[in-house]
PDB file of C-alpha atoms and ligand atoms in Angstrom:
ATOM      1  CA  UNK A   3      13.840 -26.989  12.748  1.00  0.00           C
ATOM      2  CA  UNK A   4      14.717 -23.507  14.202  1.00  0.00           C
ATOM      3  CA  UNK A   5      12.001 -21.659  16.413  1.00  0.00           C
ATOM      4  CA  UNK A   6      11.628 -19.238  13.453  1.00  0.00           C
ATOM      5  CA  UNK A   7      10.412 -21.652  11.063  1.00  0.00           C
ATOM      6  CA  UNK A   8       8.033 -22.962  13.332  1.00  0.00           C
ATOM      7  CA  UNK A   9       6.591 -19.540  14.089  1.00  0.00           C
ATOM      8  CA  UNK A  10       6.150 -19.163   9.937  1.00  0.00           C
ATOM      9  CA  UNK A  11       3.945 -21.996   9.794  1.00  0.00           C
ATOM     10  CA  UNK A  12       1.844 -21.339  12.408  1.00  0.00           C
ATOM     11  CA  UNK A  13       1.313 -17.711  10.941  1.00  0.00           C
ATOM     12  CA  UNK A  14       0.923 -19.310   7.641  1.00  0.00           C
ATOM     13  CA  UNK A  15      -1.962 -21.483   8.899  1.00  0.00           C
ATOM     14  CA  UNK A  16      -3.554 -19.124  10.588  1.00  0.00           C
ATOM     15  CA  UNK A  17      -3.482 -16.990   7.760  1.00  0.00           C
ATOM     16  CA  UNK A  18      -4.946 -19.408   5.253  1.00  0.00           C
ATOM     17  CA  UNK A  19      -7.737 -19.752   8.004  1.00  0.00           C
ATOM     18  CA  UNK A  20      -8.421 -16.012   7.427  1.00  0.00           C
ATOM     19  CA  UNK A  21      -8.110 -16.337   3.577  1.00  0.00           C
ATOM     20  CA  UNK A  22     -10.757 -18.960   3.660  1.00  0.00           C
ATOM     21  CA  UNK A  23     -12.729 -16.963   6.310  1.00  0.00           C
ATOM     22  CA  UNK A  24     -12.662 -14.239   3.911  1.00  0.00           C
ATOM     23  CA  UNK A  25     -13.834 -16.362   0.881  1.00  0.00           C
ATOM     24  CA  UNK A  26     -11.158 -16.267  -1.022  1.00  0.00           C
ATOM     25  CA  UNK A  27     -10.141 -19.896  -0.826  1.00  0.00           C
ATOM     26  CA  UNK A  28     -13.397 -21.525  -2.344  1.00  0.00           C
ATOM     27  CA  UNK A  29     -13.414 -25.252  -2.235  1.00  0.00           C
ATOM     28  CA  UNK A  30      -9.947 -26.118  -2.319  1.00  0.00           C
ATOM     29  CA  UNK A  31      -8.515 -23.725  -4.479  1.00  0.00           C
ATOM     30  CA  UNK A  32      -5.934 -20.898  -3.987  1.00  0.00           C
ATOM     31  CA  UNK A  33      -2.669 -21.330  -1.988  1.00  0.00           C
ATOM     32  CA  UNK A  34      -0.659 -19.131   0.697  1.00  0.00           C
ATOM     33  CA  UNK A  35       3.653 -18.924   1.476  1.00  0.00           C
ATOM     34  CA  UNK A  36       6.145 -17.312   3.211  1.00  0.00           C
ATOM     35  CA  UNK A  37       9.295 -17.175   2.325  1.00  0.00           C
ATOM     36  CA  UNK A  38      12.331 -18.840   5.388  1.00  0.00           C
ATOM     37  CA  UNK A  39      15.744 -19.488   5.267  1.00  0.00           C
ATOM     38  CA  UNK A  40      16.699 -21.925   2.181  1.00  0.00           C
ATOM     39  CA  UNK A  41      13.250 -21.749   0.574  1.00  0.00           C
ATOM     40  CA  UNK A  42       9.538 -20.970   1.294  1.00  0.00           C
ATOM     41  CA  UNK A  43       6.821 -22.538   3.237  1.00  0.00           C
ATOM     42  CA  UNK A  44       3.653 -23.037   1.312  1.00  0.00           C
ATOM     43  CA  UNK A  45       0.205 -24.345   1.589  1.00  0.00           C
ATOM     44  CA  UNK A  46      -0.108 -27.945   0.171  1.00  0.00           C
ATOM     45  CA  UNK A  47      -1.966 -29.028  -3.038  1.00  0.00           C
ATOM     46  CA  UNK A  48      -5.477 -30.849  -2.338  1.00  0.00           C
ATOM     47  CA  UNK A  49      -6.666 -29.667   1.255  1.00  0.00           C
ATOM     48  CA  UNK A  50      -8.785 -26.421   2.080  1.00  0.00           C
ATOM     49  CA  UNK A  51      -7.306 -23.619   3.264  1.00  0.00           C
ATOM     50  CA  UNK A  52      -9.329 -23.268   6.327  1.00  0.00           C
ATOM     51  CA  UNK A  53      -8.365 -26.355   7.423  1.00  0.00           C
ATOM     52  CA  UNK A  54      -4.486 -27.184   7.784  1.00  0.00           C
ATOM     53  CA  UNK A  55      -2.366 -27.655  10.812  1.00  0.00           C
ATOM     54  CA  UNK A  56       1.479 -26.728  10.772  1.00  0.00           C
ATOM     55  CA  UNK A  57       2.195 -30.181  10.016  1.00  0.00           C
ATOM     56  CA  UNK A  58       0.812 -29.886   6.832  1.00  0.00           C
ATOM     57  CA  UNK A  59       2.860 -27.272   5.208  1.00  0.00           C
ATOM     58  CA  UNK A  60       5.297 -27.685   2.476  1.00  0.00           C
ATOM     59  CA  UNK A  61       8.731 -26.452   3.017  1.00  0.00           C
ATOM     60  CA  UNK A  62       9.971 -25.609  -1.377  1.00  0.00           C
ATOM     61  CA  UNK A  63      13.388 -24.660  -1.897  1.00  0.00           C
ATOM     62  CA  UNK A  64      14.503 -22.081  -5.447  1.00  0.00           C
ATOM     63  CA  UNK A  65      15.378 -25.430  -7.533  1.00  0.00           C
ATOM     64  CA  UNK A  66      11.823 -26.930  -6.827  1.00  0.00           C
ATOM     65  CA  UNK A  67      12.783 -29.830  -4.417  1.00  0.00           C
ATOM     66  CA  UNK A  68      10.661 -30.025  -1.186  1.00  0.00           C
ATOM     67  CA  UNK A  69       9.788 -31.530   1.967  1.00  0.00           C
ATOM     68  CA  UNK A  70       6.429 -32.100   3.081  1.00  0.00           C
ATOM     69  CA  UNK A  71       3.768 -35.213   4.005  1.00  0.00           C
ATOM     70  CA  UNK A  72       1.628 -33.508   0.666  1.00  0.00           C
ATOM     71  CA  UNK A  73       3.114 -31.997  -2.435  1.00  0.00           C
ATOM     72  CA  UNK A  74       3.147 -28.336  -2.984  1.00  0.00           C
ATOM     73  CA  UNK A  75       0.479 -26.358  -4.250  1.00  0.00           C
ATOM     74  CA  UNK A  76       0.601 -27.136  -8.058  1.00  0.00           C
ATOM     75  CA  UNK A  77       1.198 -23.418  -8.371  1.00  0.00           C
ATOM     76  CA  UNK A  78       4.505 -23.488  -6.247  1.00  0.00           C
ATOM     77  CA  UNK A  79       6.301 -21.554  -9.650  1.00  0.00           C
ATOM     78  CA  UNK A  80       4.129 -18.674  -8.790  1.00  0.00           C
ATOM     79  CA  UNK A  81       5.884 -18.591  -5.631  1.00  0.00           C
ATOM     80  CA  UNK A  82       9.474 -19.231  -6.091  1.00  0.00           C
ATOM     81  CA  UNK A  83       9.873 -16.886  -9.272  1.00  0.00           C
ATOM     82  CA  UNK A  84       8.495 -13.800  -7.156  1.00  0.00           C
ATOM     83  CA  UNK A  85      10.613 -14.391  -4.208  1.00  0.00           C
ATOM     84  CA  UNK A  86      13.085 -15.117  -6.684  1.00  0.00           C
ATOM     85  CA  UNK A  87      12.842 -11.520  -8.550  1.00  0.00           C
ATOM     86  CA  UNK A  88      11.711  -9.578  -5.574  1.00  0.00           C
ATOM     87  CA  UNK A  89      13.782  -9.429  -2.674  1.00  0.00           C
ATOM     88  CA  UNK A  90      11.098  -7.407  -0.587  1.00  0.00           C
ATOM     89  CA  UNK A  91       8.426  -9.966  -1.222  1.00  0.00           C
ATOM     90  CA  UNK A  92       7.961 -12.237   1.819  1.00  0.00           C
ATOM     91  CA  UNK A  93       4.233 -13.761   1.176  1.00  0.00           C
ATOM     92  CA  UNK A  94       2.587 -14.357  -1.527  1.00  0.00           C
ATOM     93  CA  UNK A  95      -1.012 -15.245  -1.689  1.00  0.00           C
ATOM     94  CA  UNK A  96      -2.826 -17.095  -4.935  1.00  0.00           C
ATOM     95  CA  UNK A  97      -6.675 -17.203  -5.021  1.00  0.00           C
ATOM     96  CA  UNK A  98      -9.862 -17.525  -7.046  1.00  0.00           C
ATOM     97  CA  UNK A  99     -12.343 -14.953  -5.517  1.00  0.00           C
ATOM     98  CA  UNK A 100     -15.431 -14.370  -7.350  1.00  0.00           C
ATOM     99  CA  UNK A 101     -15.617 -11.450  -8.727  1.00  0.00           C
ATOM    100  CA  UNK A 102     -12.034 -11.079  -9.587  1.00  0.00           C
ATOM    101  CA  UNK A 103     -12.229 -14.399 -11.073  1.00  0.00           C
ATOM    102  CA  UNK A 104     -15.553 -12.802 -13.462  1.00  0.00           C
ATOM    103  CA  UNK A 105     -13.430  -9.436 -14.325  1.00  0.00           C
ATOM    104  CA  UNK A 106      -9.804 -11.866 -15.343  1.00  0.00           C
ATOM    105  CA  UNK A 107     -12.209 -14.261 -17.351  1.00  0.00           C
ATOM    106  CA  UNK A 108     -12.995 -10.859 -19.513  1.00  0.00           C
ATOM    107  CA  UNK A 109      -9.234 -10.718 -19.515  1.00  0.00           C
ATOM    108  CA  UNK A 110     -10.073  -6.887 -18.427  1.00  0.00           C
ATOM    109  CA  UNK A 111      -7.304  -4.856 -16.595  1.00  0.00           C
ATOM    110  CA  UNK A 112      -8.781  -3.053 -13.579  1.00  0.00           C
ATOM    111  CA  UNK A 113      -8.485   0.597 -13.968  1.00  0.00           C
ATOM    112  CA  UNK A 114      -8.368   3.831 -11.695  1.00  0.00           C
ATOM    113  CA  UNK A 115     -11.981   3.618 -11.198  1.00  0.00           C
ATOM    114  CA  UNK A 116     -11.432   4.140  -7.351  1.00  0.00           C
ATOM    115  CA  UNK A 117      -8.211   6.173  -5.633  1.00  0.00           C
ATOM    116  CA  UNK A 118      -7.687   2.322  -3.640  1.00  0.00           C
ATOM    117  CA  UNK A 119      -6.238   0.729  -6.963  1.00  0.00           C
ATOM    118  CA  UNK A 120      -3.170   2.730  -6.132  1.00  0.00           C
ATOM    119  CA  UNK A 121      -2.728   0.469  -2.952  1.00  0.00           C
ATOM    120  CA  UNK A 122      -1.689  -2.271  -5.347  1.00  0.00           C
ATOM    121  CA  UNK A 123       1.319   0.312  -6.630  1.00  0.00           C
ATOM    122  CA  UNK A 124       0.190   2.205  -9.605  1.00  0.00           C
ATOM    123  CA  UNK A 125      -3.013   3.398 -11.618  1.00  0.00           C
ATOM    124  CA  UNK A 126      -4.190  -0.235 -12.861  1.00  0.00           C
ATOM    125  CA  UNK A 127      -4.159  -3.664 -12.205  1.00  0.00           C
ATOM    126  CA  UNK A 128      -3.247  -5.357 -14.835  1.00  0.00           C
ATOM    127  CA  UNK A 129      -4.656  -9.163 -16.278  1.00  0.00           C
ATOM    128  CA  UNK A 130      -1.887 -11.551 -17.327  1.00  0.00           C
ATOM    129  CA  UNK A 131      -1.870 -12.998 -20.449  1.00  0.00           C
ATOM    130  CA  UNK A 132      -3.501 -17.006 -20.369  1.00  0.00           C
ATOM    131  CA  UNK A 133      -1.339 -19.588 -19.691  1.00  0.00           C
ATOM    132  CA  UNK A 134      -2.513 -23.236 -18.307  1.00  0.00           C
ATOM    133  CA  UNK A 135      -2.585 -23.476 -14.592  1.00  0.00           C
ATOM    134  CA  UNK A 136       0.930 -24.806 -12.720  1.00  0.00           C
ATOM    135  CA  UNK A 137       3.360 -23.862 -15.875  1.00  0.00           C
ATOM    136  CA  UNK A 138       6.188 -22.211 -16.118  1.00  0.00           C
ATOM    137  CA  UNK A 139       4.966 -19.814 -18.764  1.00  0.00           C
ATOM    138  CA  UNK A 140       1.901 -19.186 -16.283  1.00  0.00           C
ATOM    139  CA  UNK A 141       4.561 -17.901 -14.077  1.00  0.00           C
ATOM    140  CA  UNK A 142       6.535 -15.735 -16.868  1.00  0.00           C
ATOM    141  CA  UNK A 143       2.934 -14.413 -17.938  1.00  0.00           C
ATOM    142  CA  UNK A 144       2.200 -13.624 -14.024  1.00  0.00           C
ATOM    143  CA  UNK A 145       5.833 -11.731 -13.432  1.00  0.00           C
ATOM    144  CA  UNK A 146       5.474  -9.664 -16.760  1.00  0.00           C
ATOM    145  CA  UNK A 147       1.430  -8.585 -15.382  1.00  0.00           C
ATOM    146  CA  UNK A 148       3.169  -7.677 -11.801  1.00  0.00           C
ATOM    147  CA  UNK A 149       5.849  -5.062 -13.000  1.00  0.00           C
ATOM    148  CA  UNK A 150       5.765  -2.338 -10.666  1.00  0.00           C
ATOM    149  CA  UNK A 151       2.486  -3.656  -8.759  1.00  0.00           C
ATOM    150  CA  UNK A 152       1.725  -6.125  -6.215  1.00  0.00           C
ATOM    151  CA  UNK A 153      -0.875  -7.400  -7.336  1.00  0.00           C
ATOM    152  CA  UNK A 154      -2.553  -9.025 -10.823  1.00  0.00           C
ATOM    153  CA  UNK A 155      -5.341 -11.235 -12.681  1.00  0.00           C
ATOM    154  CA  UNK A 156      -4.560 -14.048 -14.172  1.00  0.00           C
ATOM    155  CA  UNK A 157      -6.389 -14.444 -17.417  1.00  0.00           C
ATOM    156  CA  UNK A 158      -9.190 -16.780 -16.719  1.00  0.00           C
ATOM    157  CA  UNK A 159      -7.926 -17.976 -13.513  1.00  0.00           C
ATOM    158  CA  UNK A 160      -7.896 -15.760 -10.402  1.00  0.00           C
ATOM    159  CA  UNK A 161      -5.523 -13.275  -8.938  1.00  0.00           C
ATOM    160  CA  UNK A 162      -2.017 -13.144  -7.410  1.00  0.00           C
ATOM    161  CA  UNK A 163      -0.775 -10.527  -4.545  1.00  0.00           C
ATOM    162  CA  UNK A 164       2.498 -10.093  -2.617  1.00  0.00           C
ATOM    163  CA  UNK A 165       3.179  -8.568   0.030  1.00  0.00           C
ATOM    164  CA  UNK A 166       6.403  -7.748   3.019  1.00  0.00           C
ATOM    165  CA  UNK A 167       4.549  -9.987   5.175  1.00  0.00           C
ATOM    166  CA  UNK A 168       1.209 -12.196   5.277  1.00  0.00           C
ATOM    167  CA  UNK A 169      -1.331 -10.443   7.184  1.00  0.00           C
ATOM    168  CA  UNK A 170      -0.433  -7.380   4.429  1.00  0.00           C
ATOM    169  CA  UNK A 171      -0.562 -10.368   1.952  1.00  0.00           C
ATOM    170  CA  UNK A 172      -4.390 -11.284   2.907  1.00  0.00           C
ATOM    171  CA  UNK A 173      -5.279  -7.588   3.220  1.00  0.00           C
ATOM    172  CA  UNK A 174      -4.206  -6.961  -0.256  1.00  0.00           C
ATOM    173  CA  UNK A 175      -5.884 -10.012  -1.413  1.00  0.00           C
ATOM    174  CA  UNK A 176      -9.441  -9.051   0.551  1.00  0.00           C
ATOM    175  CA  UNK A 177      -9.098  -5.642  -0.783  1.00  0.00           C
ATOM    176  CA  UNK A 178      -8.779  -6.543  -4.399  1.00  0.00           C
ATOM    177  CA  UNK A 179     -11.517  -8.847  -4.293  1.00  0.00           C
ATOM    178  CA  UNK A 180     -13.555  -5.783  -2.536  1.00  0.00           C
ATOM    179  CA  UNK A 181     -12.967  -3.237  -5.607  1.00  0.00           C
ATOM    180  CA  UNK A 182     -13.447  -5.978  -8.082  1.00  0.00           C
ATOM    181  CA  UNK A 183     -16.723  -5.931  -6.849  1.00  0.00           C
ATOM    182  CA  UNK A 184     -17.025  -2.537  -7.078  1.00  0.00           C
ATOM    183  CA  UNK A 185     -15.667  -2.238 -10.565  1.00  0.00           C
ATOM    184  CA  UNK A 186     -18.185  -4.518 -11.685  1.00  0.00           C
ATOM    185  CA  UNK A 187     -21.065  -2.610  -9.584  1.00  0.00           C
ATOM    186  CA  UNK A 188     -20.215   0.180 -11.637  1.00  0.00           C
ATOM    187  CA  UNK A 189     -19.638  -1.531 -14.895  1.00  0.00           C
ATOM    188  CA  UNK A 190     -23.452  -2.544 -14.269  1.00  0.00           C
ATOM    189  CA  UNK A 191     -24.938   1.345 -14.560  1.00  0.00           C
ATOM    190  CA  UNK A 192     -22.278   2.571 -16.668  1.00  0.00           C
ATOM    191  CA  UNK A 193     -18.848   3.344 -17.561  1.00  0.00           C
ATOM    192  CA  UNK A 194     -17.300   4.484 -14.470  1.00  0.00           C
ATOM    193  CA  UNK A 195     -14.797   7.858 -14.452  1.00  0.00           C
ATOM    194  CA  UNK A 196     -11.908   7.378 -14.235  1.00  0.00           C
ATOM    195  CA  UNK A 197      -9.551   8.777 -12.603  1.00  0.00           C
ATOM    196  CA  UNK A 198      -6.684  10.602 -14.259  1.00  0.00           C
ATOM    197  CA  UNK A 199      -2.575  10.111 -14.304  1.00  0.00           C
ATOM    198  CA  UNK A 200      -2.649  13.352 -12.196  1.00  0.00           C
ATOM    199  CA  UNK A 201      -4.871  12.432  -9.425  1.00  0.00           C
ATOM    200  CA  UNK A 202      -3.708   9.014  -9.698  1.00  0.00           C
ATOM    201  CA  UNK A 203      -0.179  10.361  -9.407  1.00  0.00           C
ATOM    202  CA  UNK A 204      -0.946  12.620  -6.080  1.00  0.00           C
ATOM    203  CA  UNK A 205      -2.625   9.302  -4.369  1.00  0.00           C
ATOM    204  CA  UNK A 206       0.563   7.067  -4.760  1.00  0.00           C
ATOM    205  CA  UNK A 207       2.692   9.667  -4.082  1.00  0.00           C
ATOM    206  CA  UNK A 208       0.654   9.766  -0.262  1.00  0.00           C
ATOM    207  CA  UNK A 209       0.559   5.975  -0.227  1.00  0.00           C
ATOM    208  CA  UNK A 210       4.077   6.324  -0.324  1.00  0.00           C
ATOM    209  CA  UNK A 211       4.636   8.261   2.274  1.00  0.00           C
ATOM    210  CA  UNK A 212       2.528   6.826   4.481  1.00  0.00           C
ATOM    211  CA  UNK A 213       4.159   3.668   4.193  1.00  0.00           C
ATOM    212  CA  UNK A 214       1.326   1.706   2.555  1.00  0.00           C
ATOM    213  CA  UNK A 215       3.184   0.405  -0.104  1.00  0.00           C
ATOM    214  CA  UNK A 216       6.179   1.541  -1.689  1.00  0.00           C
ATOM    215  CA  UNK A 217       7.829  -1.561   0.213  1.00  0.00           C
TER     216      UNK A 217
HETATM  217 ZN1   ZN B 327      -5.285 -21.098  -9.189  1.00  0.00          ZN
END
């Protein structure tokens, strides 16, 4: 095992740590990679995210075969197909936060109620169609809800981000779960303005420049 490889699981754990910390990671749900040489490294299937050591980790290569003392997350497709279709992705995080969880159970896209949605690459994010948990056509359904963004619901599930690296990976993932909440704080008095194409537009078009995504 290369000194590189071991350095990606120890980020990976300590990341997972954080997700948990953050309370994304309820229970033992919601899982956590990084993509390596040959494959991925991702959080196993059964233990809580706030809790692993290196030695845990699941090393998944792009036909499905791994290596590991505990199979892969159950939602290992999620993983491989976006590292498969986006060569910039290098984490990917999976989790079912609350009140992202309530707004992708009302299979309700998240629109430009705040200028912060454009963080996660245009003027939405979007709620996948439902597919059962650890298929392939969850997967498809996830990939199609992603185009141009980074992050999506998944219809009665949770939410899925990516991200150049993990800490950006958990960021996205704490900051989604933070306007969900907002969204539905405003949903509660109201129907929040929106913002339009236009001022959505000038937003990304900073974002971009400033290097926050764009990636
Ligand atoms: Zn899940």
């Amino acid at each position: 095992m290369t000194e590189a490889r071991e350095d990606a699981r120890q980020q990976l754990v300590r990341t997972a740590a954080g997700m948990a910390a953050a309370g994304l990671a309820p229970g033992t749900s919601g899982n956590l990679s990084v993509r390596c040489d040959g494959g991925f490294w991702i959080t196993p299937t059964g233990l809580a995210a706030g809790a692993l050591a290196a030695e845990d980790l699941c090393l998944v290569r792009g036909d499905g075969s791994w290596d590991g003392p505990y199979a892969p997350s159950s939602e290992w497709r999620l993983h491989r197909d976006l590292y498969s279709a986006r060569s910039g992705v290098r984490a990917v995080l999976h989790a079912h936060p609350p009140f992202a969880v309530g707004l992708a159970c009302l299979r309700r896209d998240i629109p430009a109620f705040h200028y912060m949605i454009a963080r996660f690459g245009g003027d939405s994010v979007r709620c996948s169609r439902y597919a059962t948990f650890g298929t392939q056509e969850l997967s498809d359904a996830a990939l199609e809800a992603l185009a141009g963004r980074n992050a999506c619901l998944l219809a009665n599930h949770g939410v899925l981000v990516c991200a150049p690296d993990l800490e950006e990976a958990l960021a996205l993932g704490v900051e989604l779960e933070e306007l969900c909440g907002q969204y539905w704080r405003a949903c509660l008095l109201g129907h929040p303005v929106l913002l339009s194409f236009e001022e959505m537009a000038v937003v990304l078009d900073k974002f971009t420049r400033y290097g926050r995504q764009g990636w």
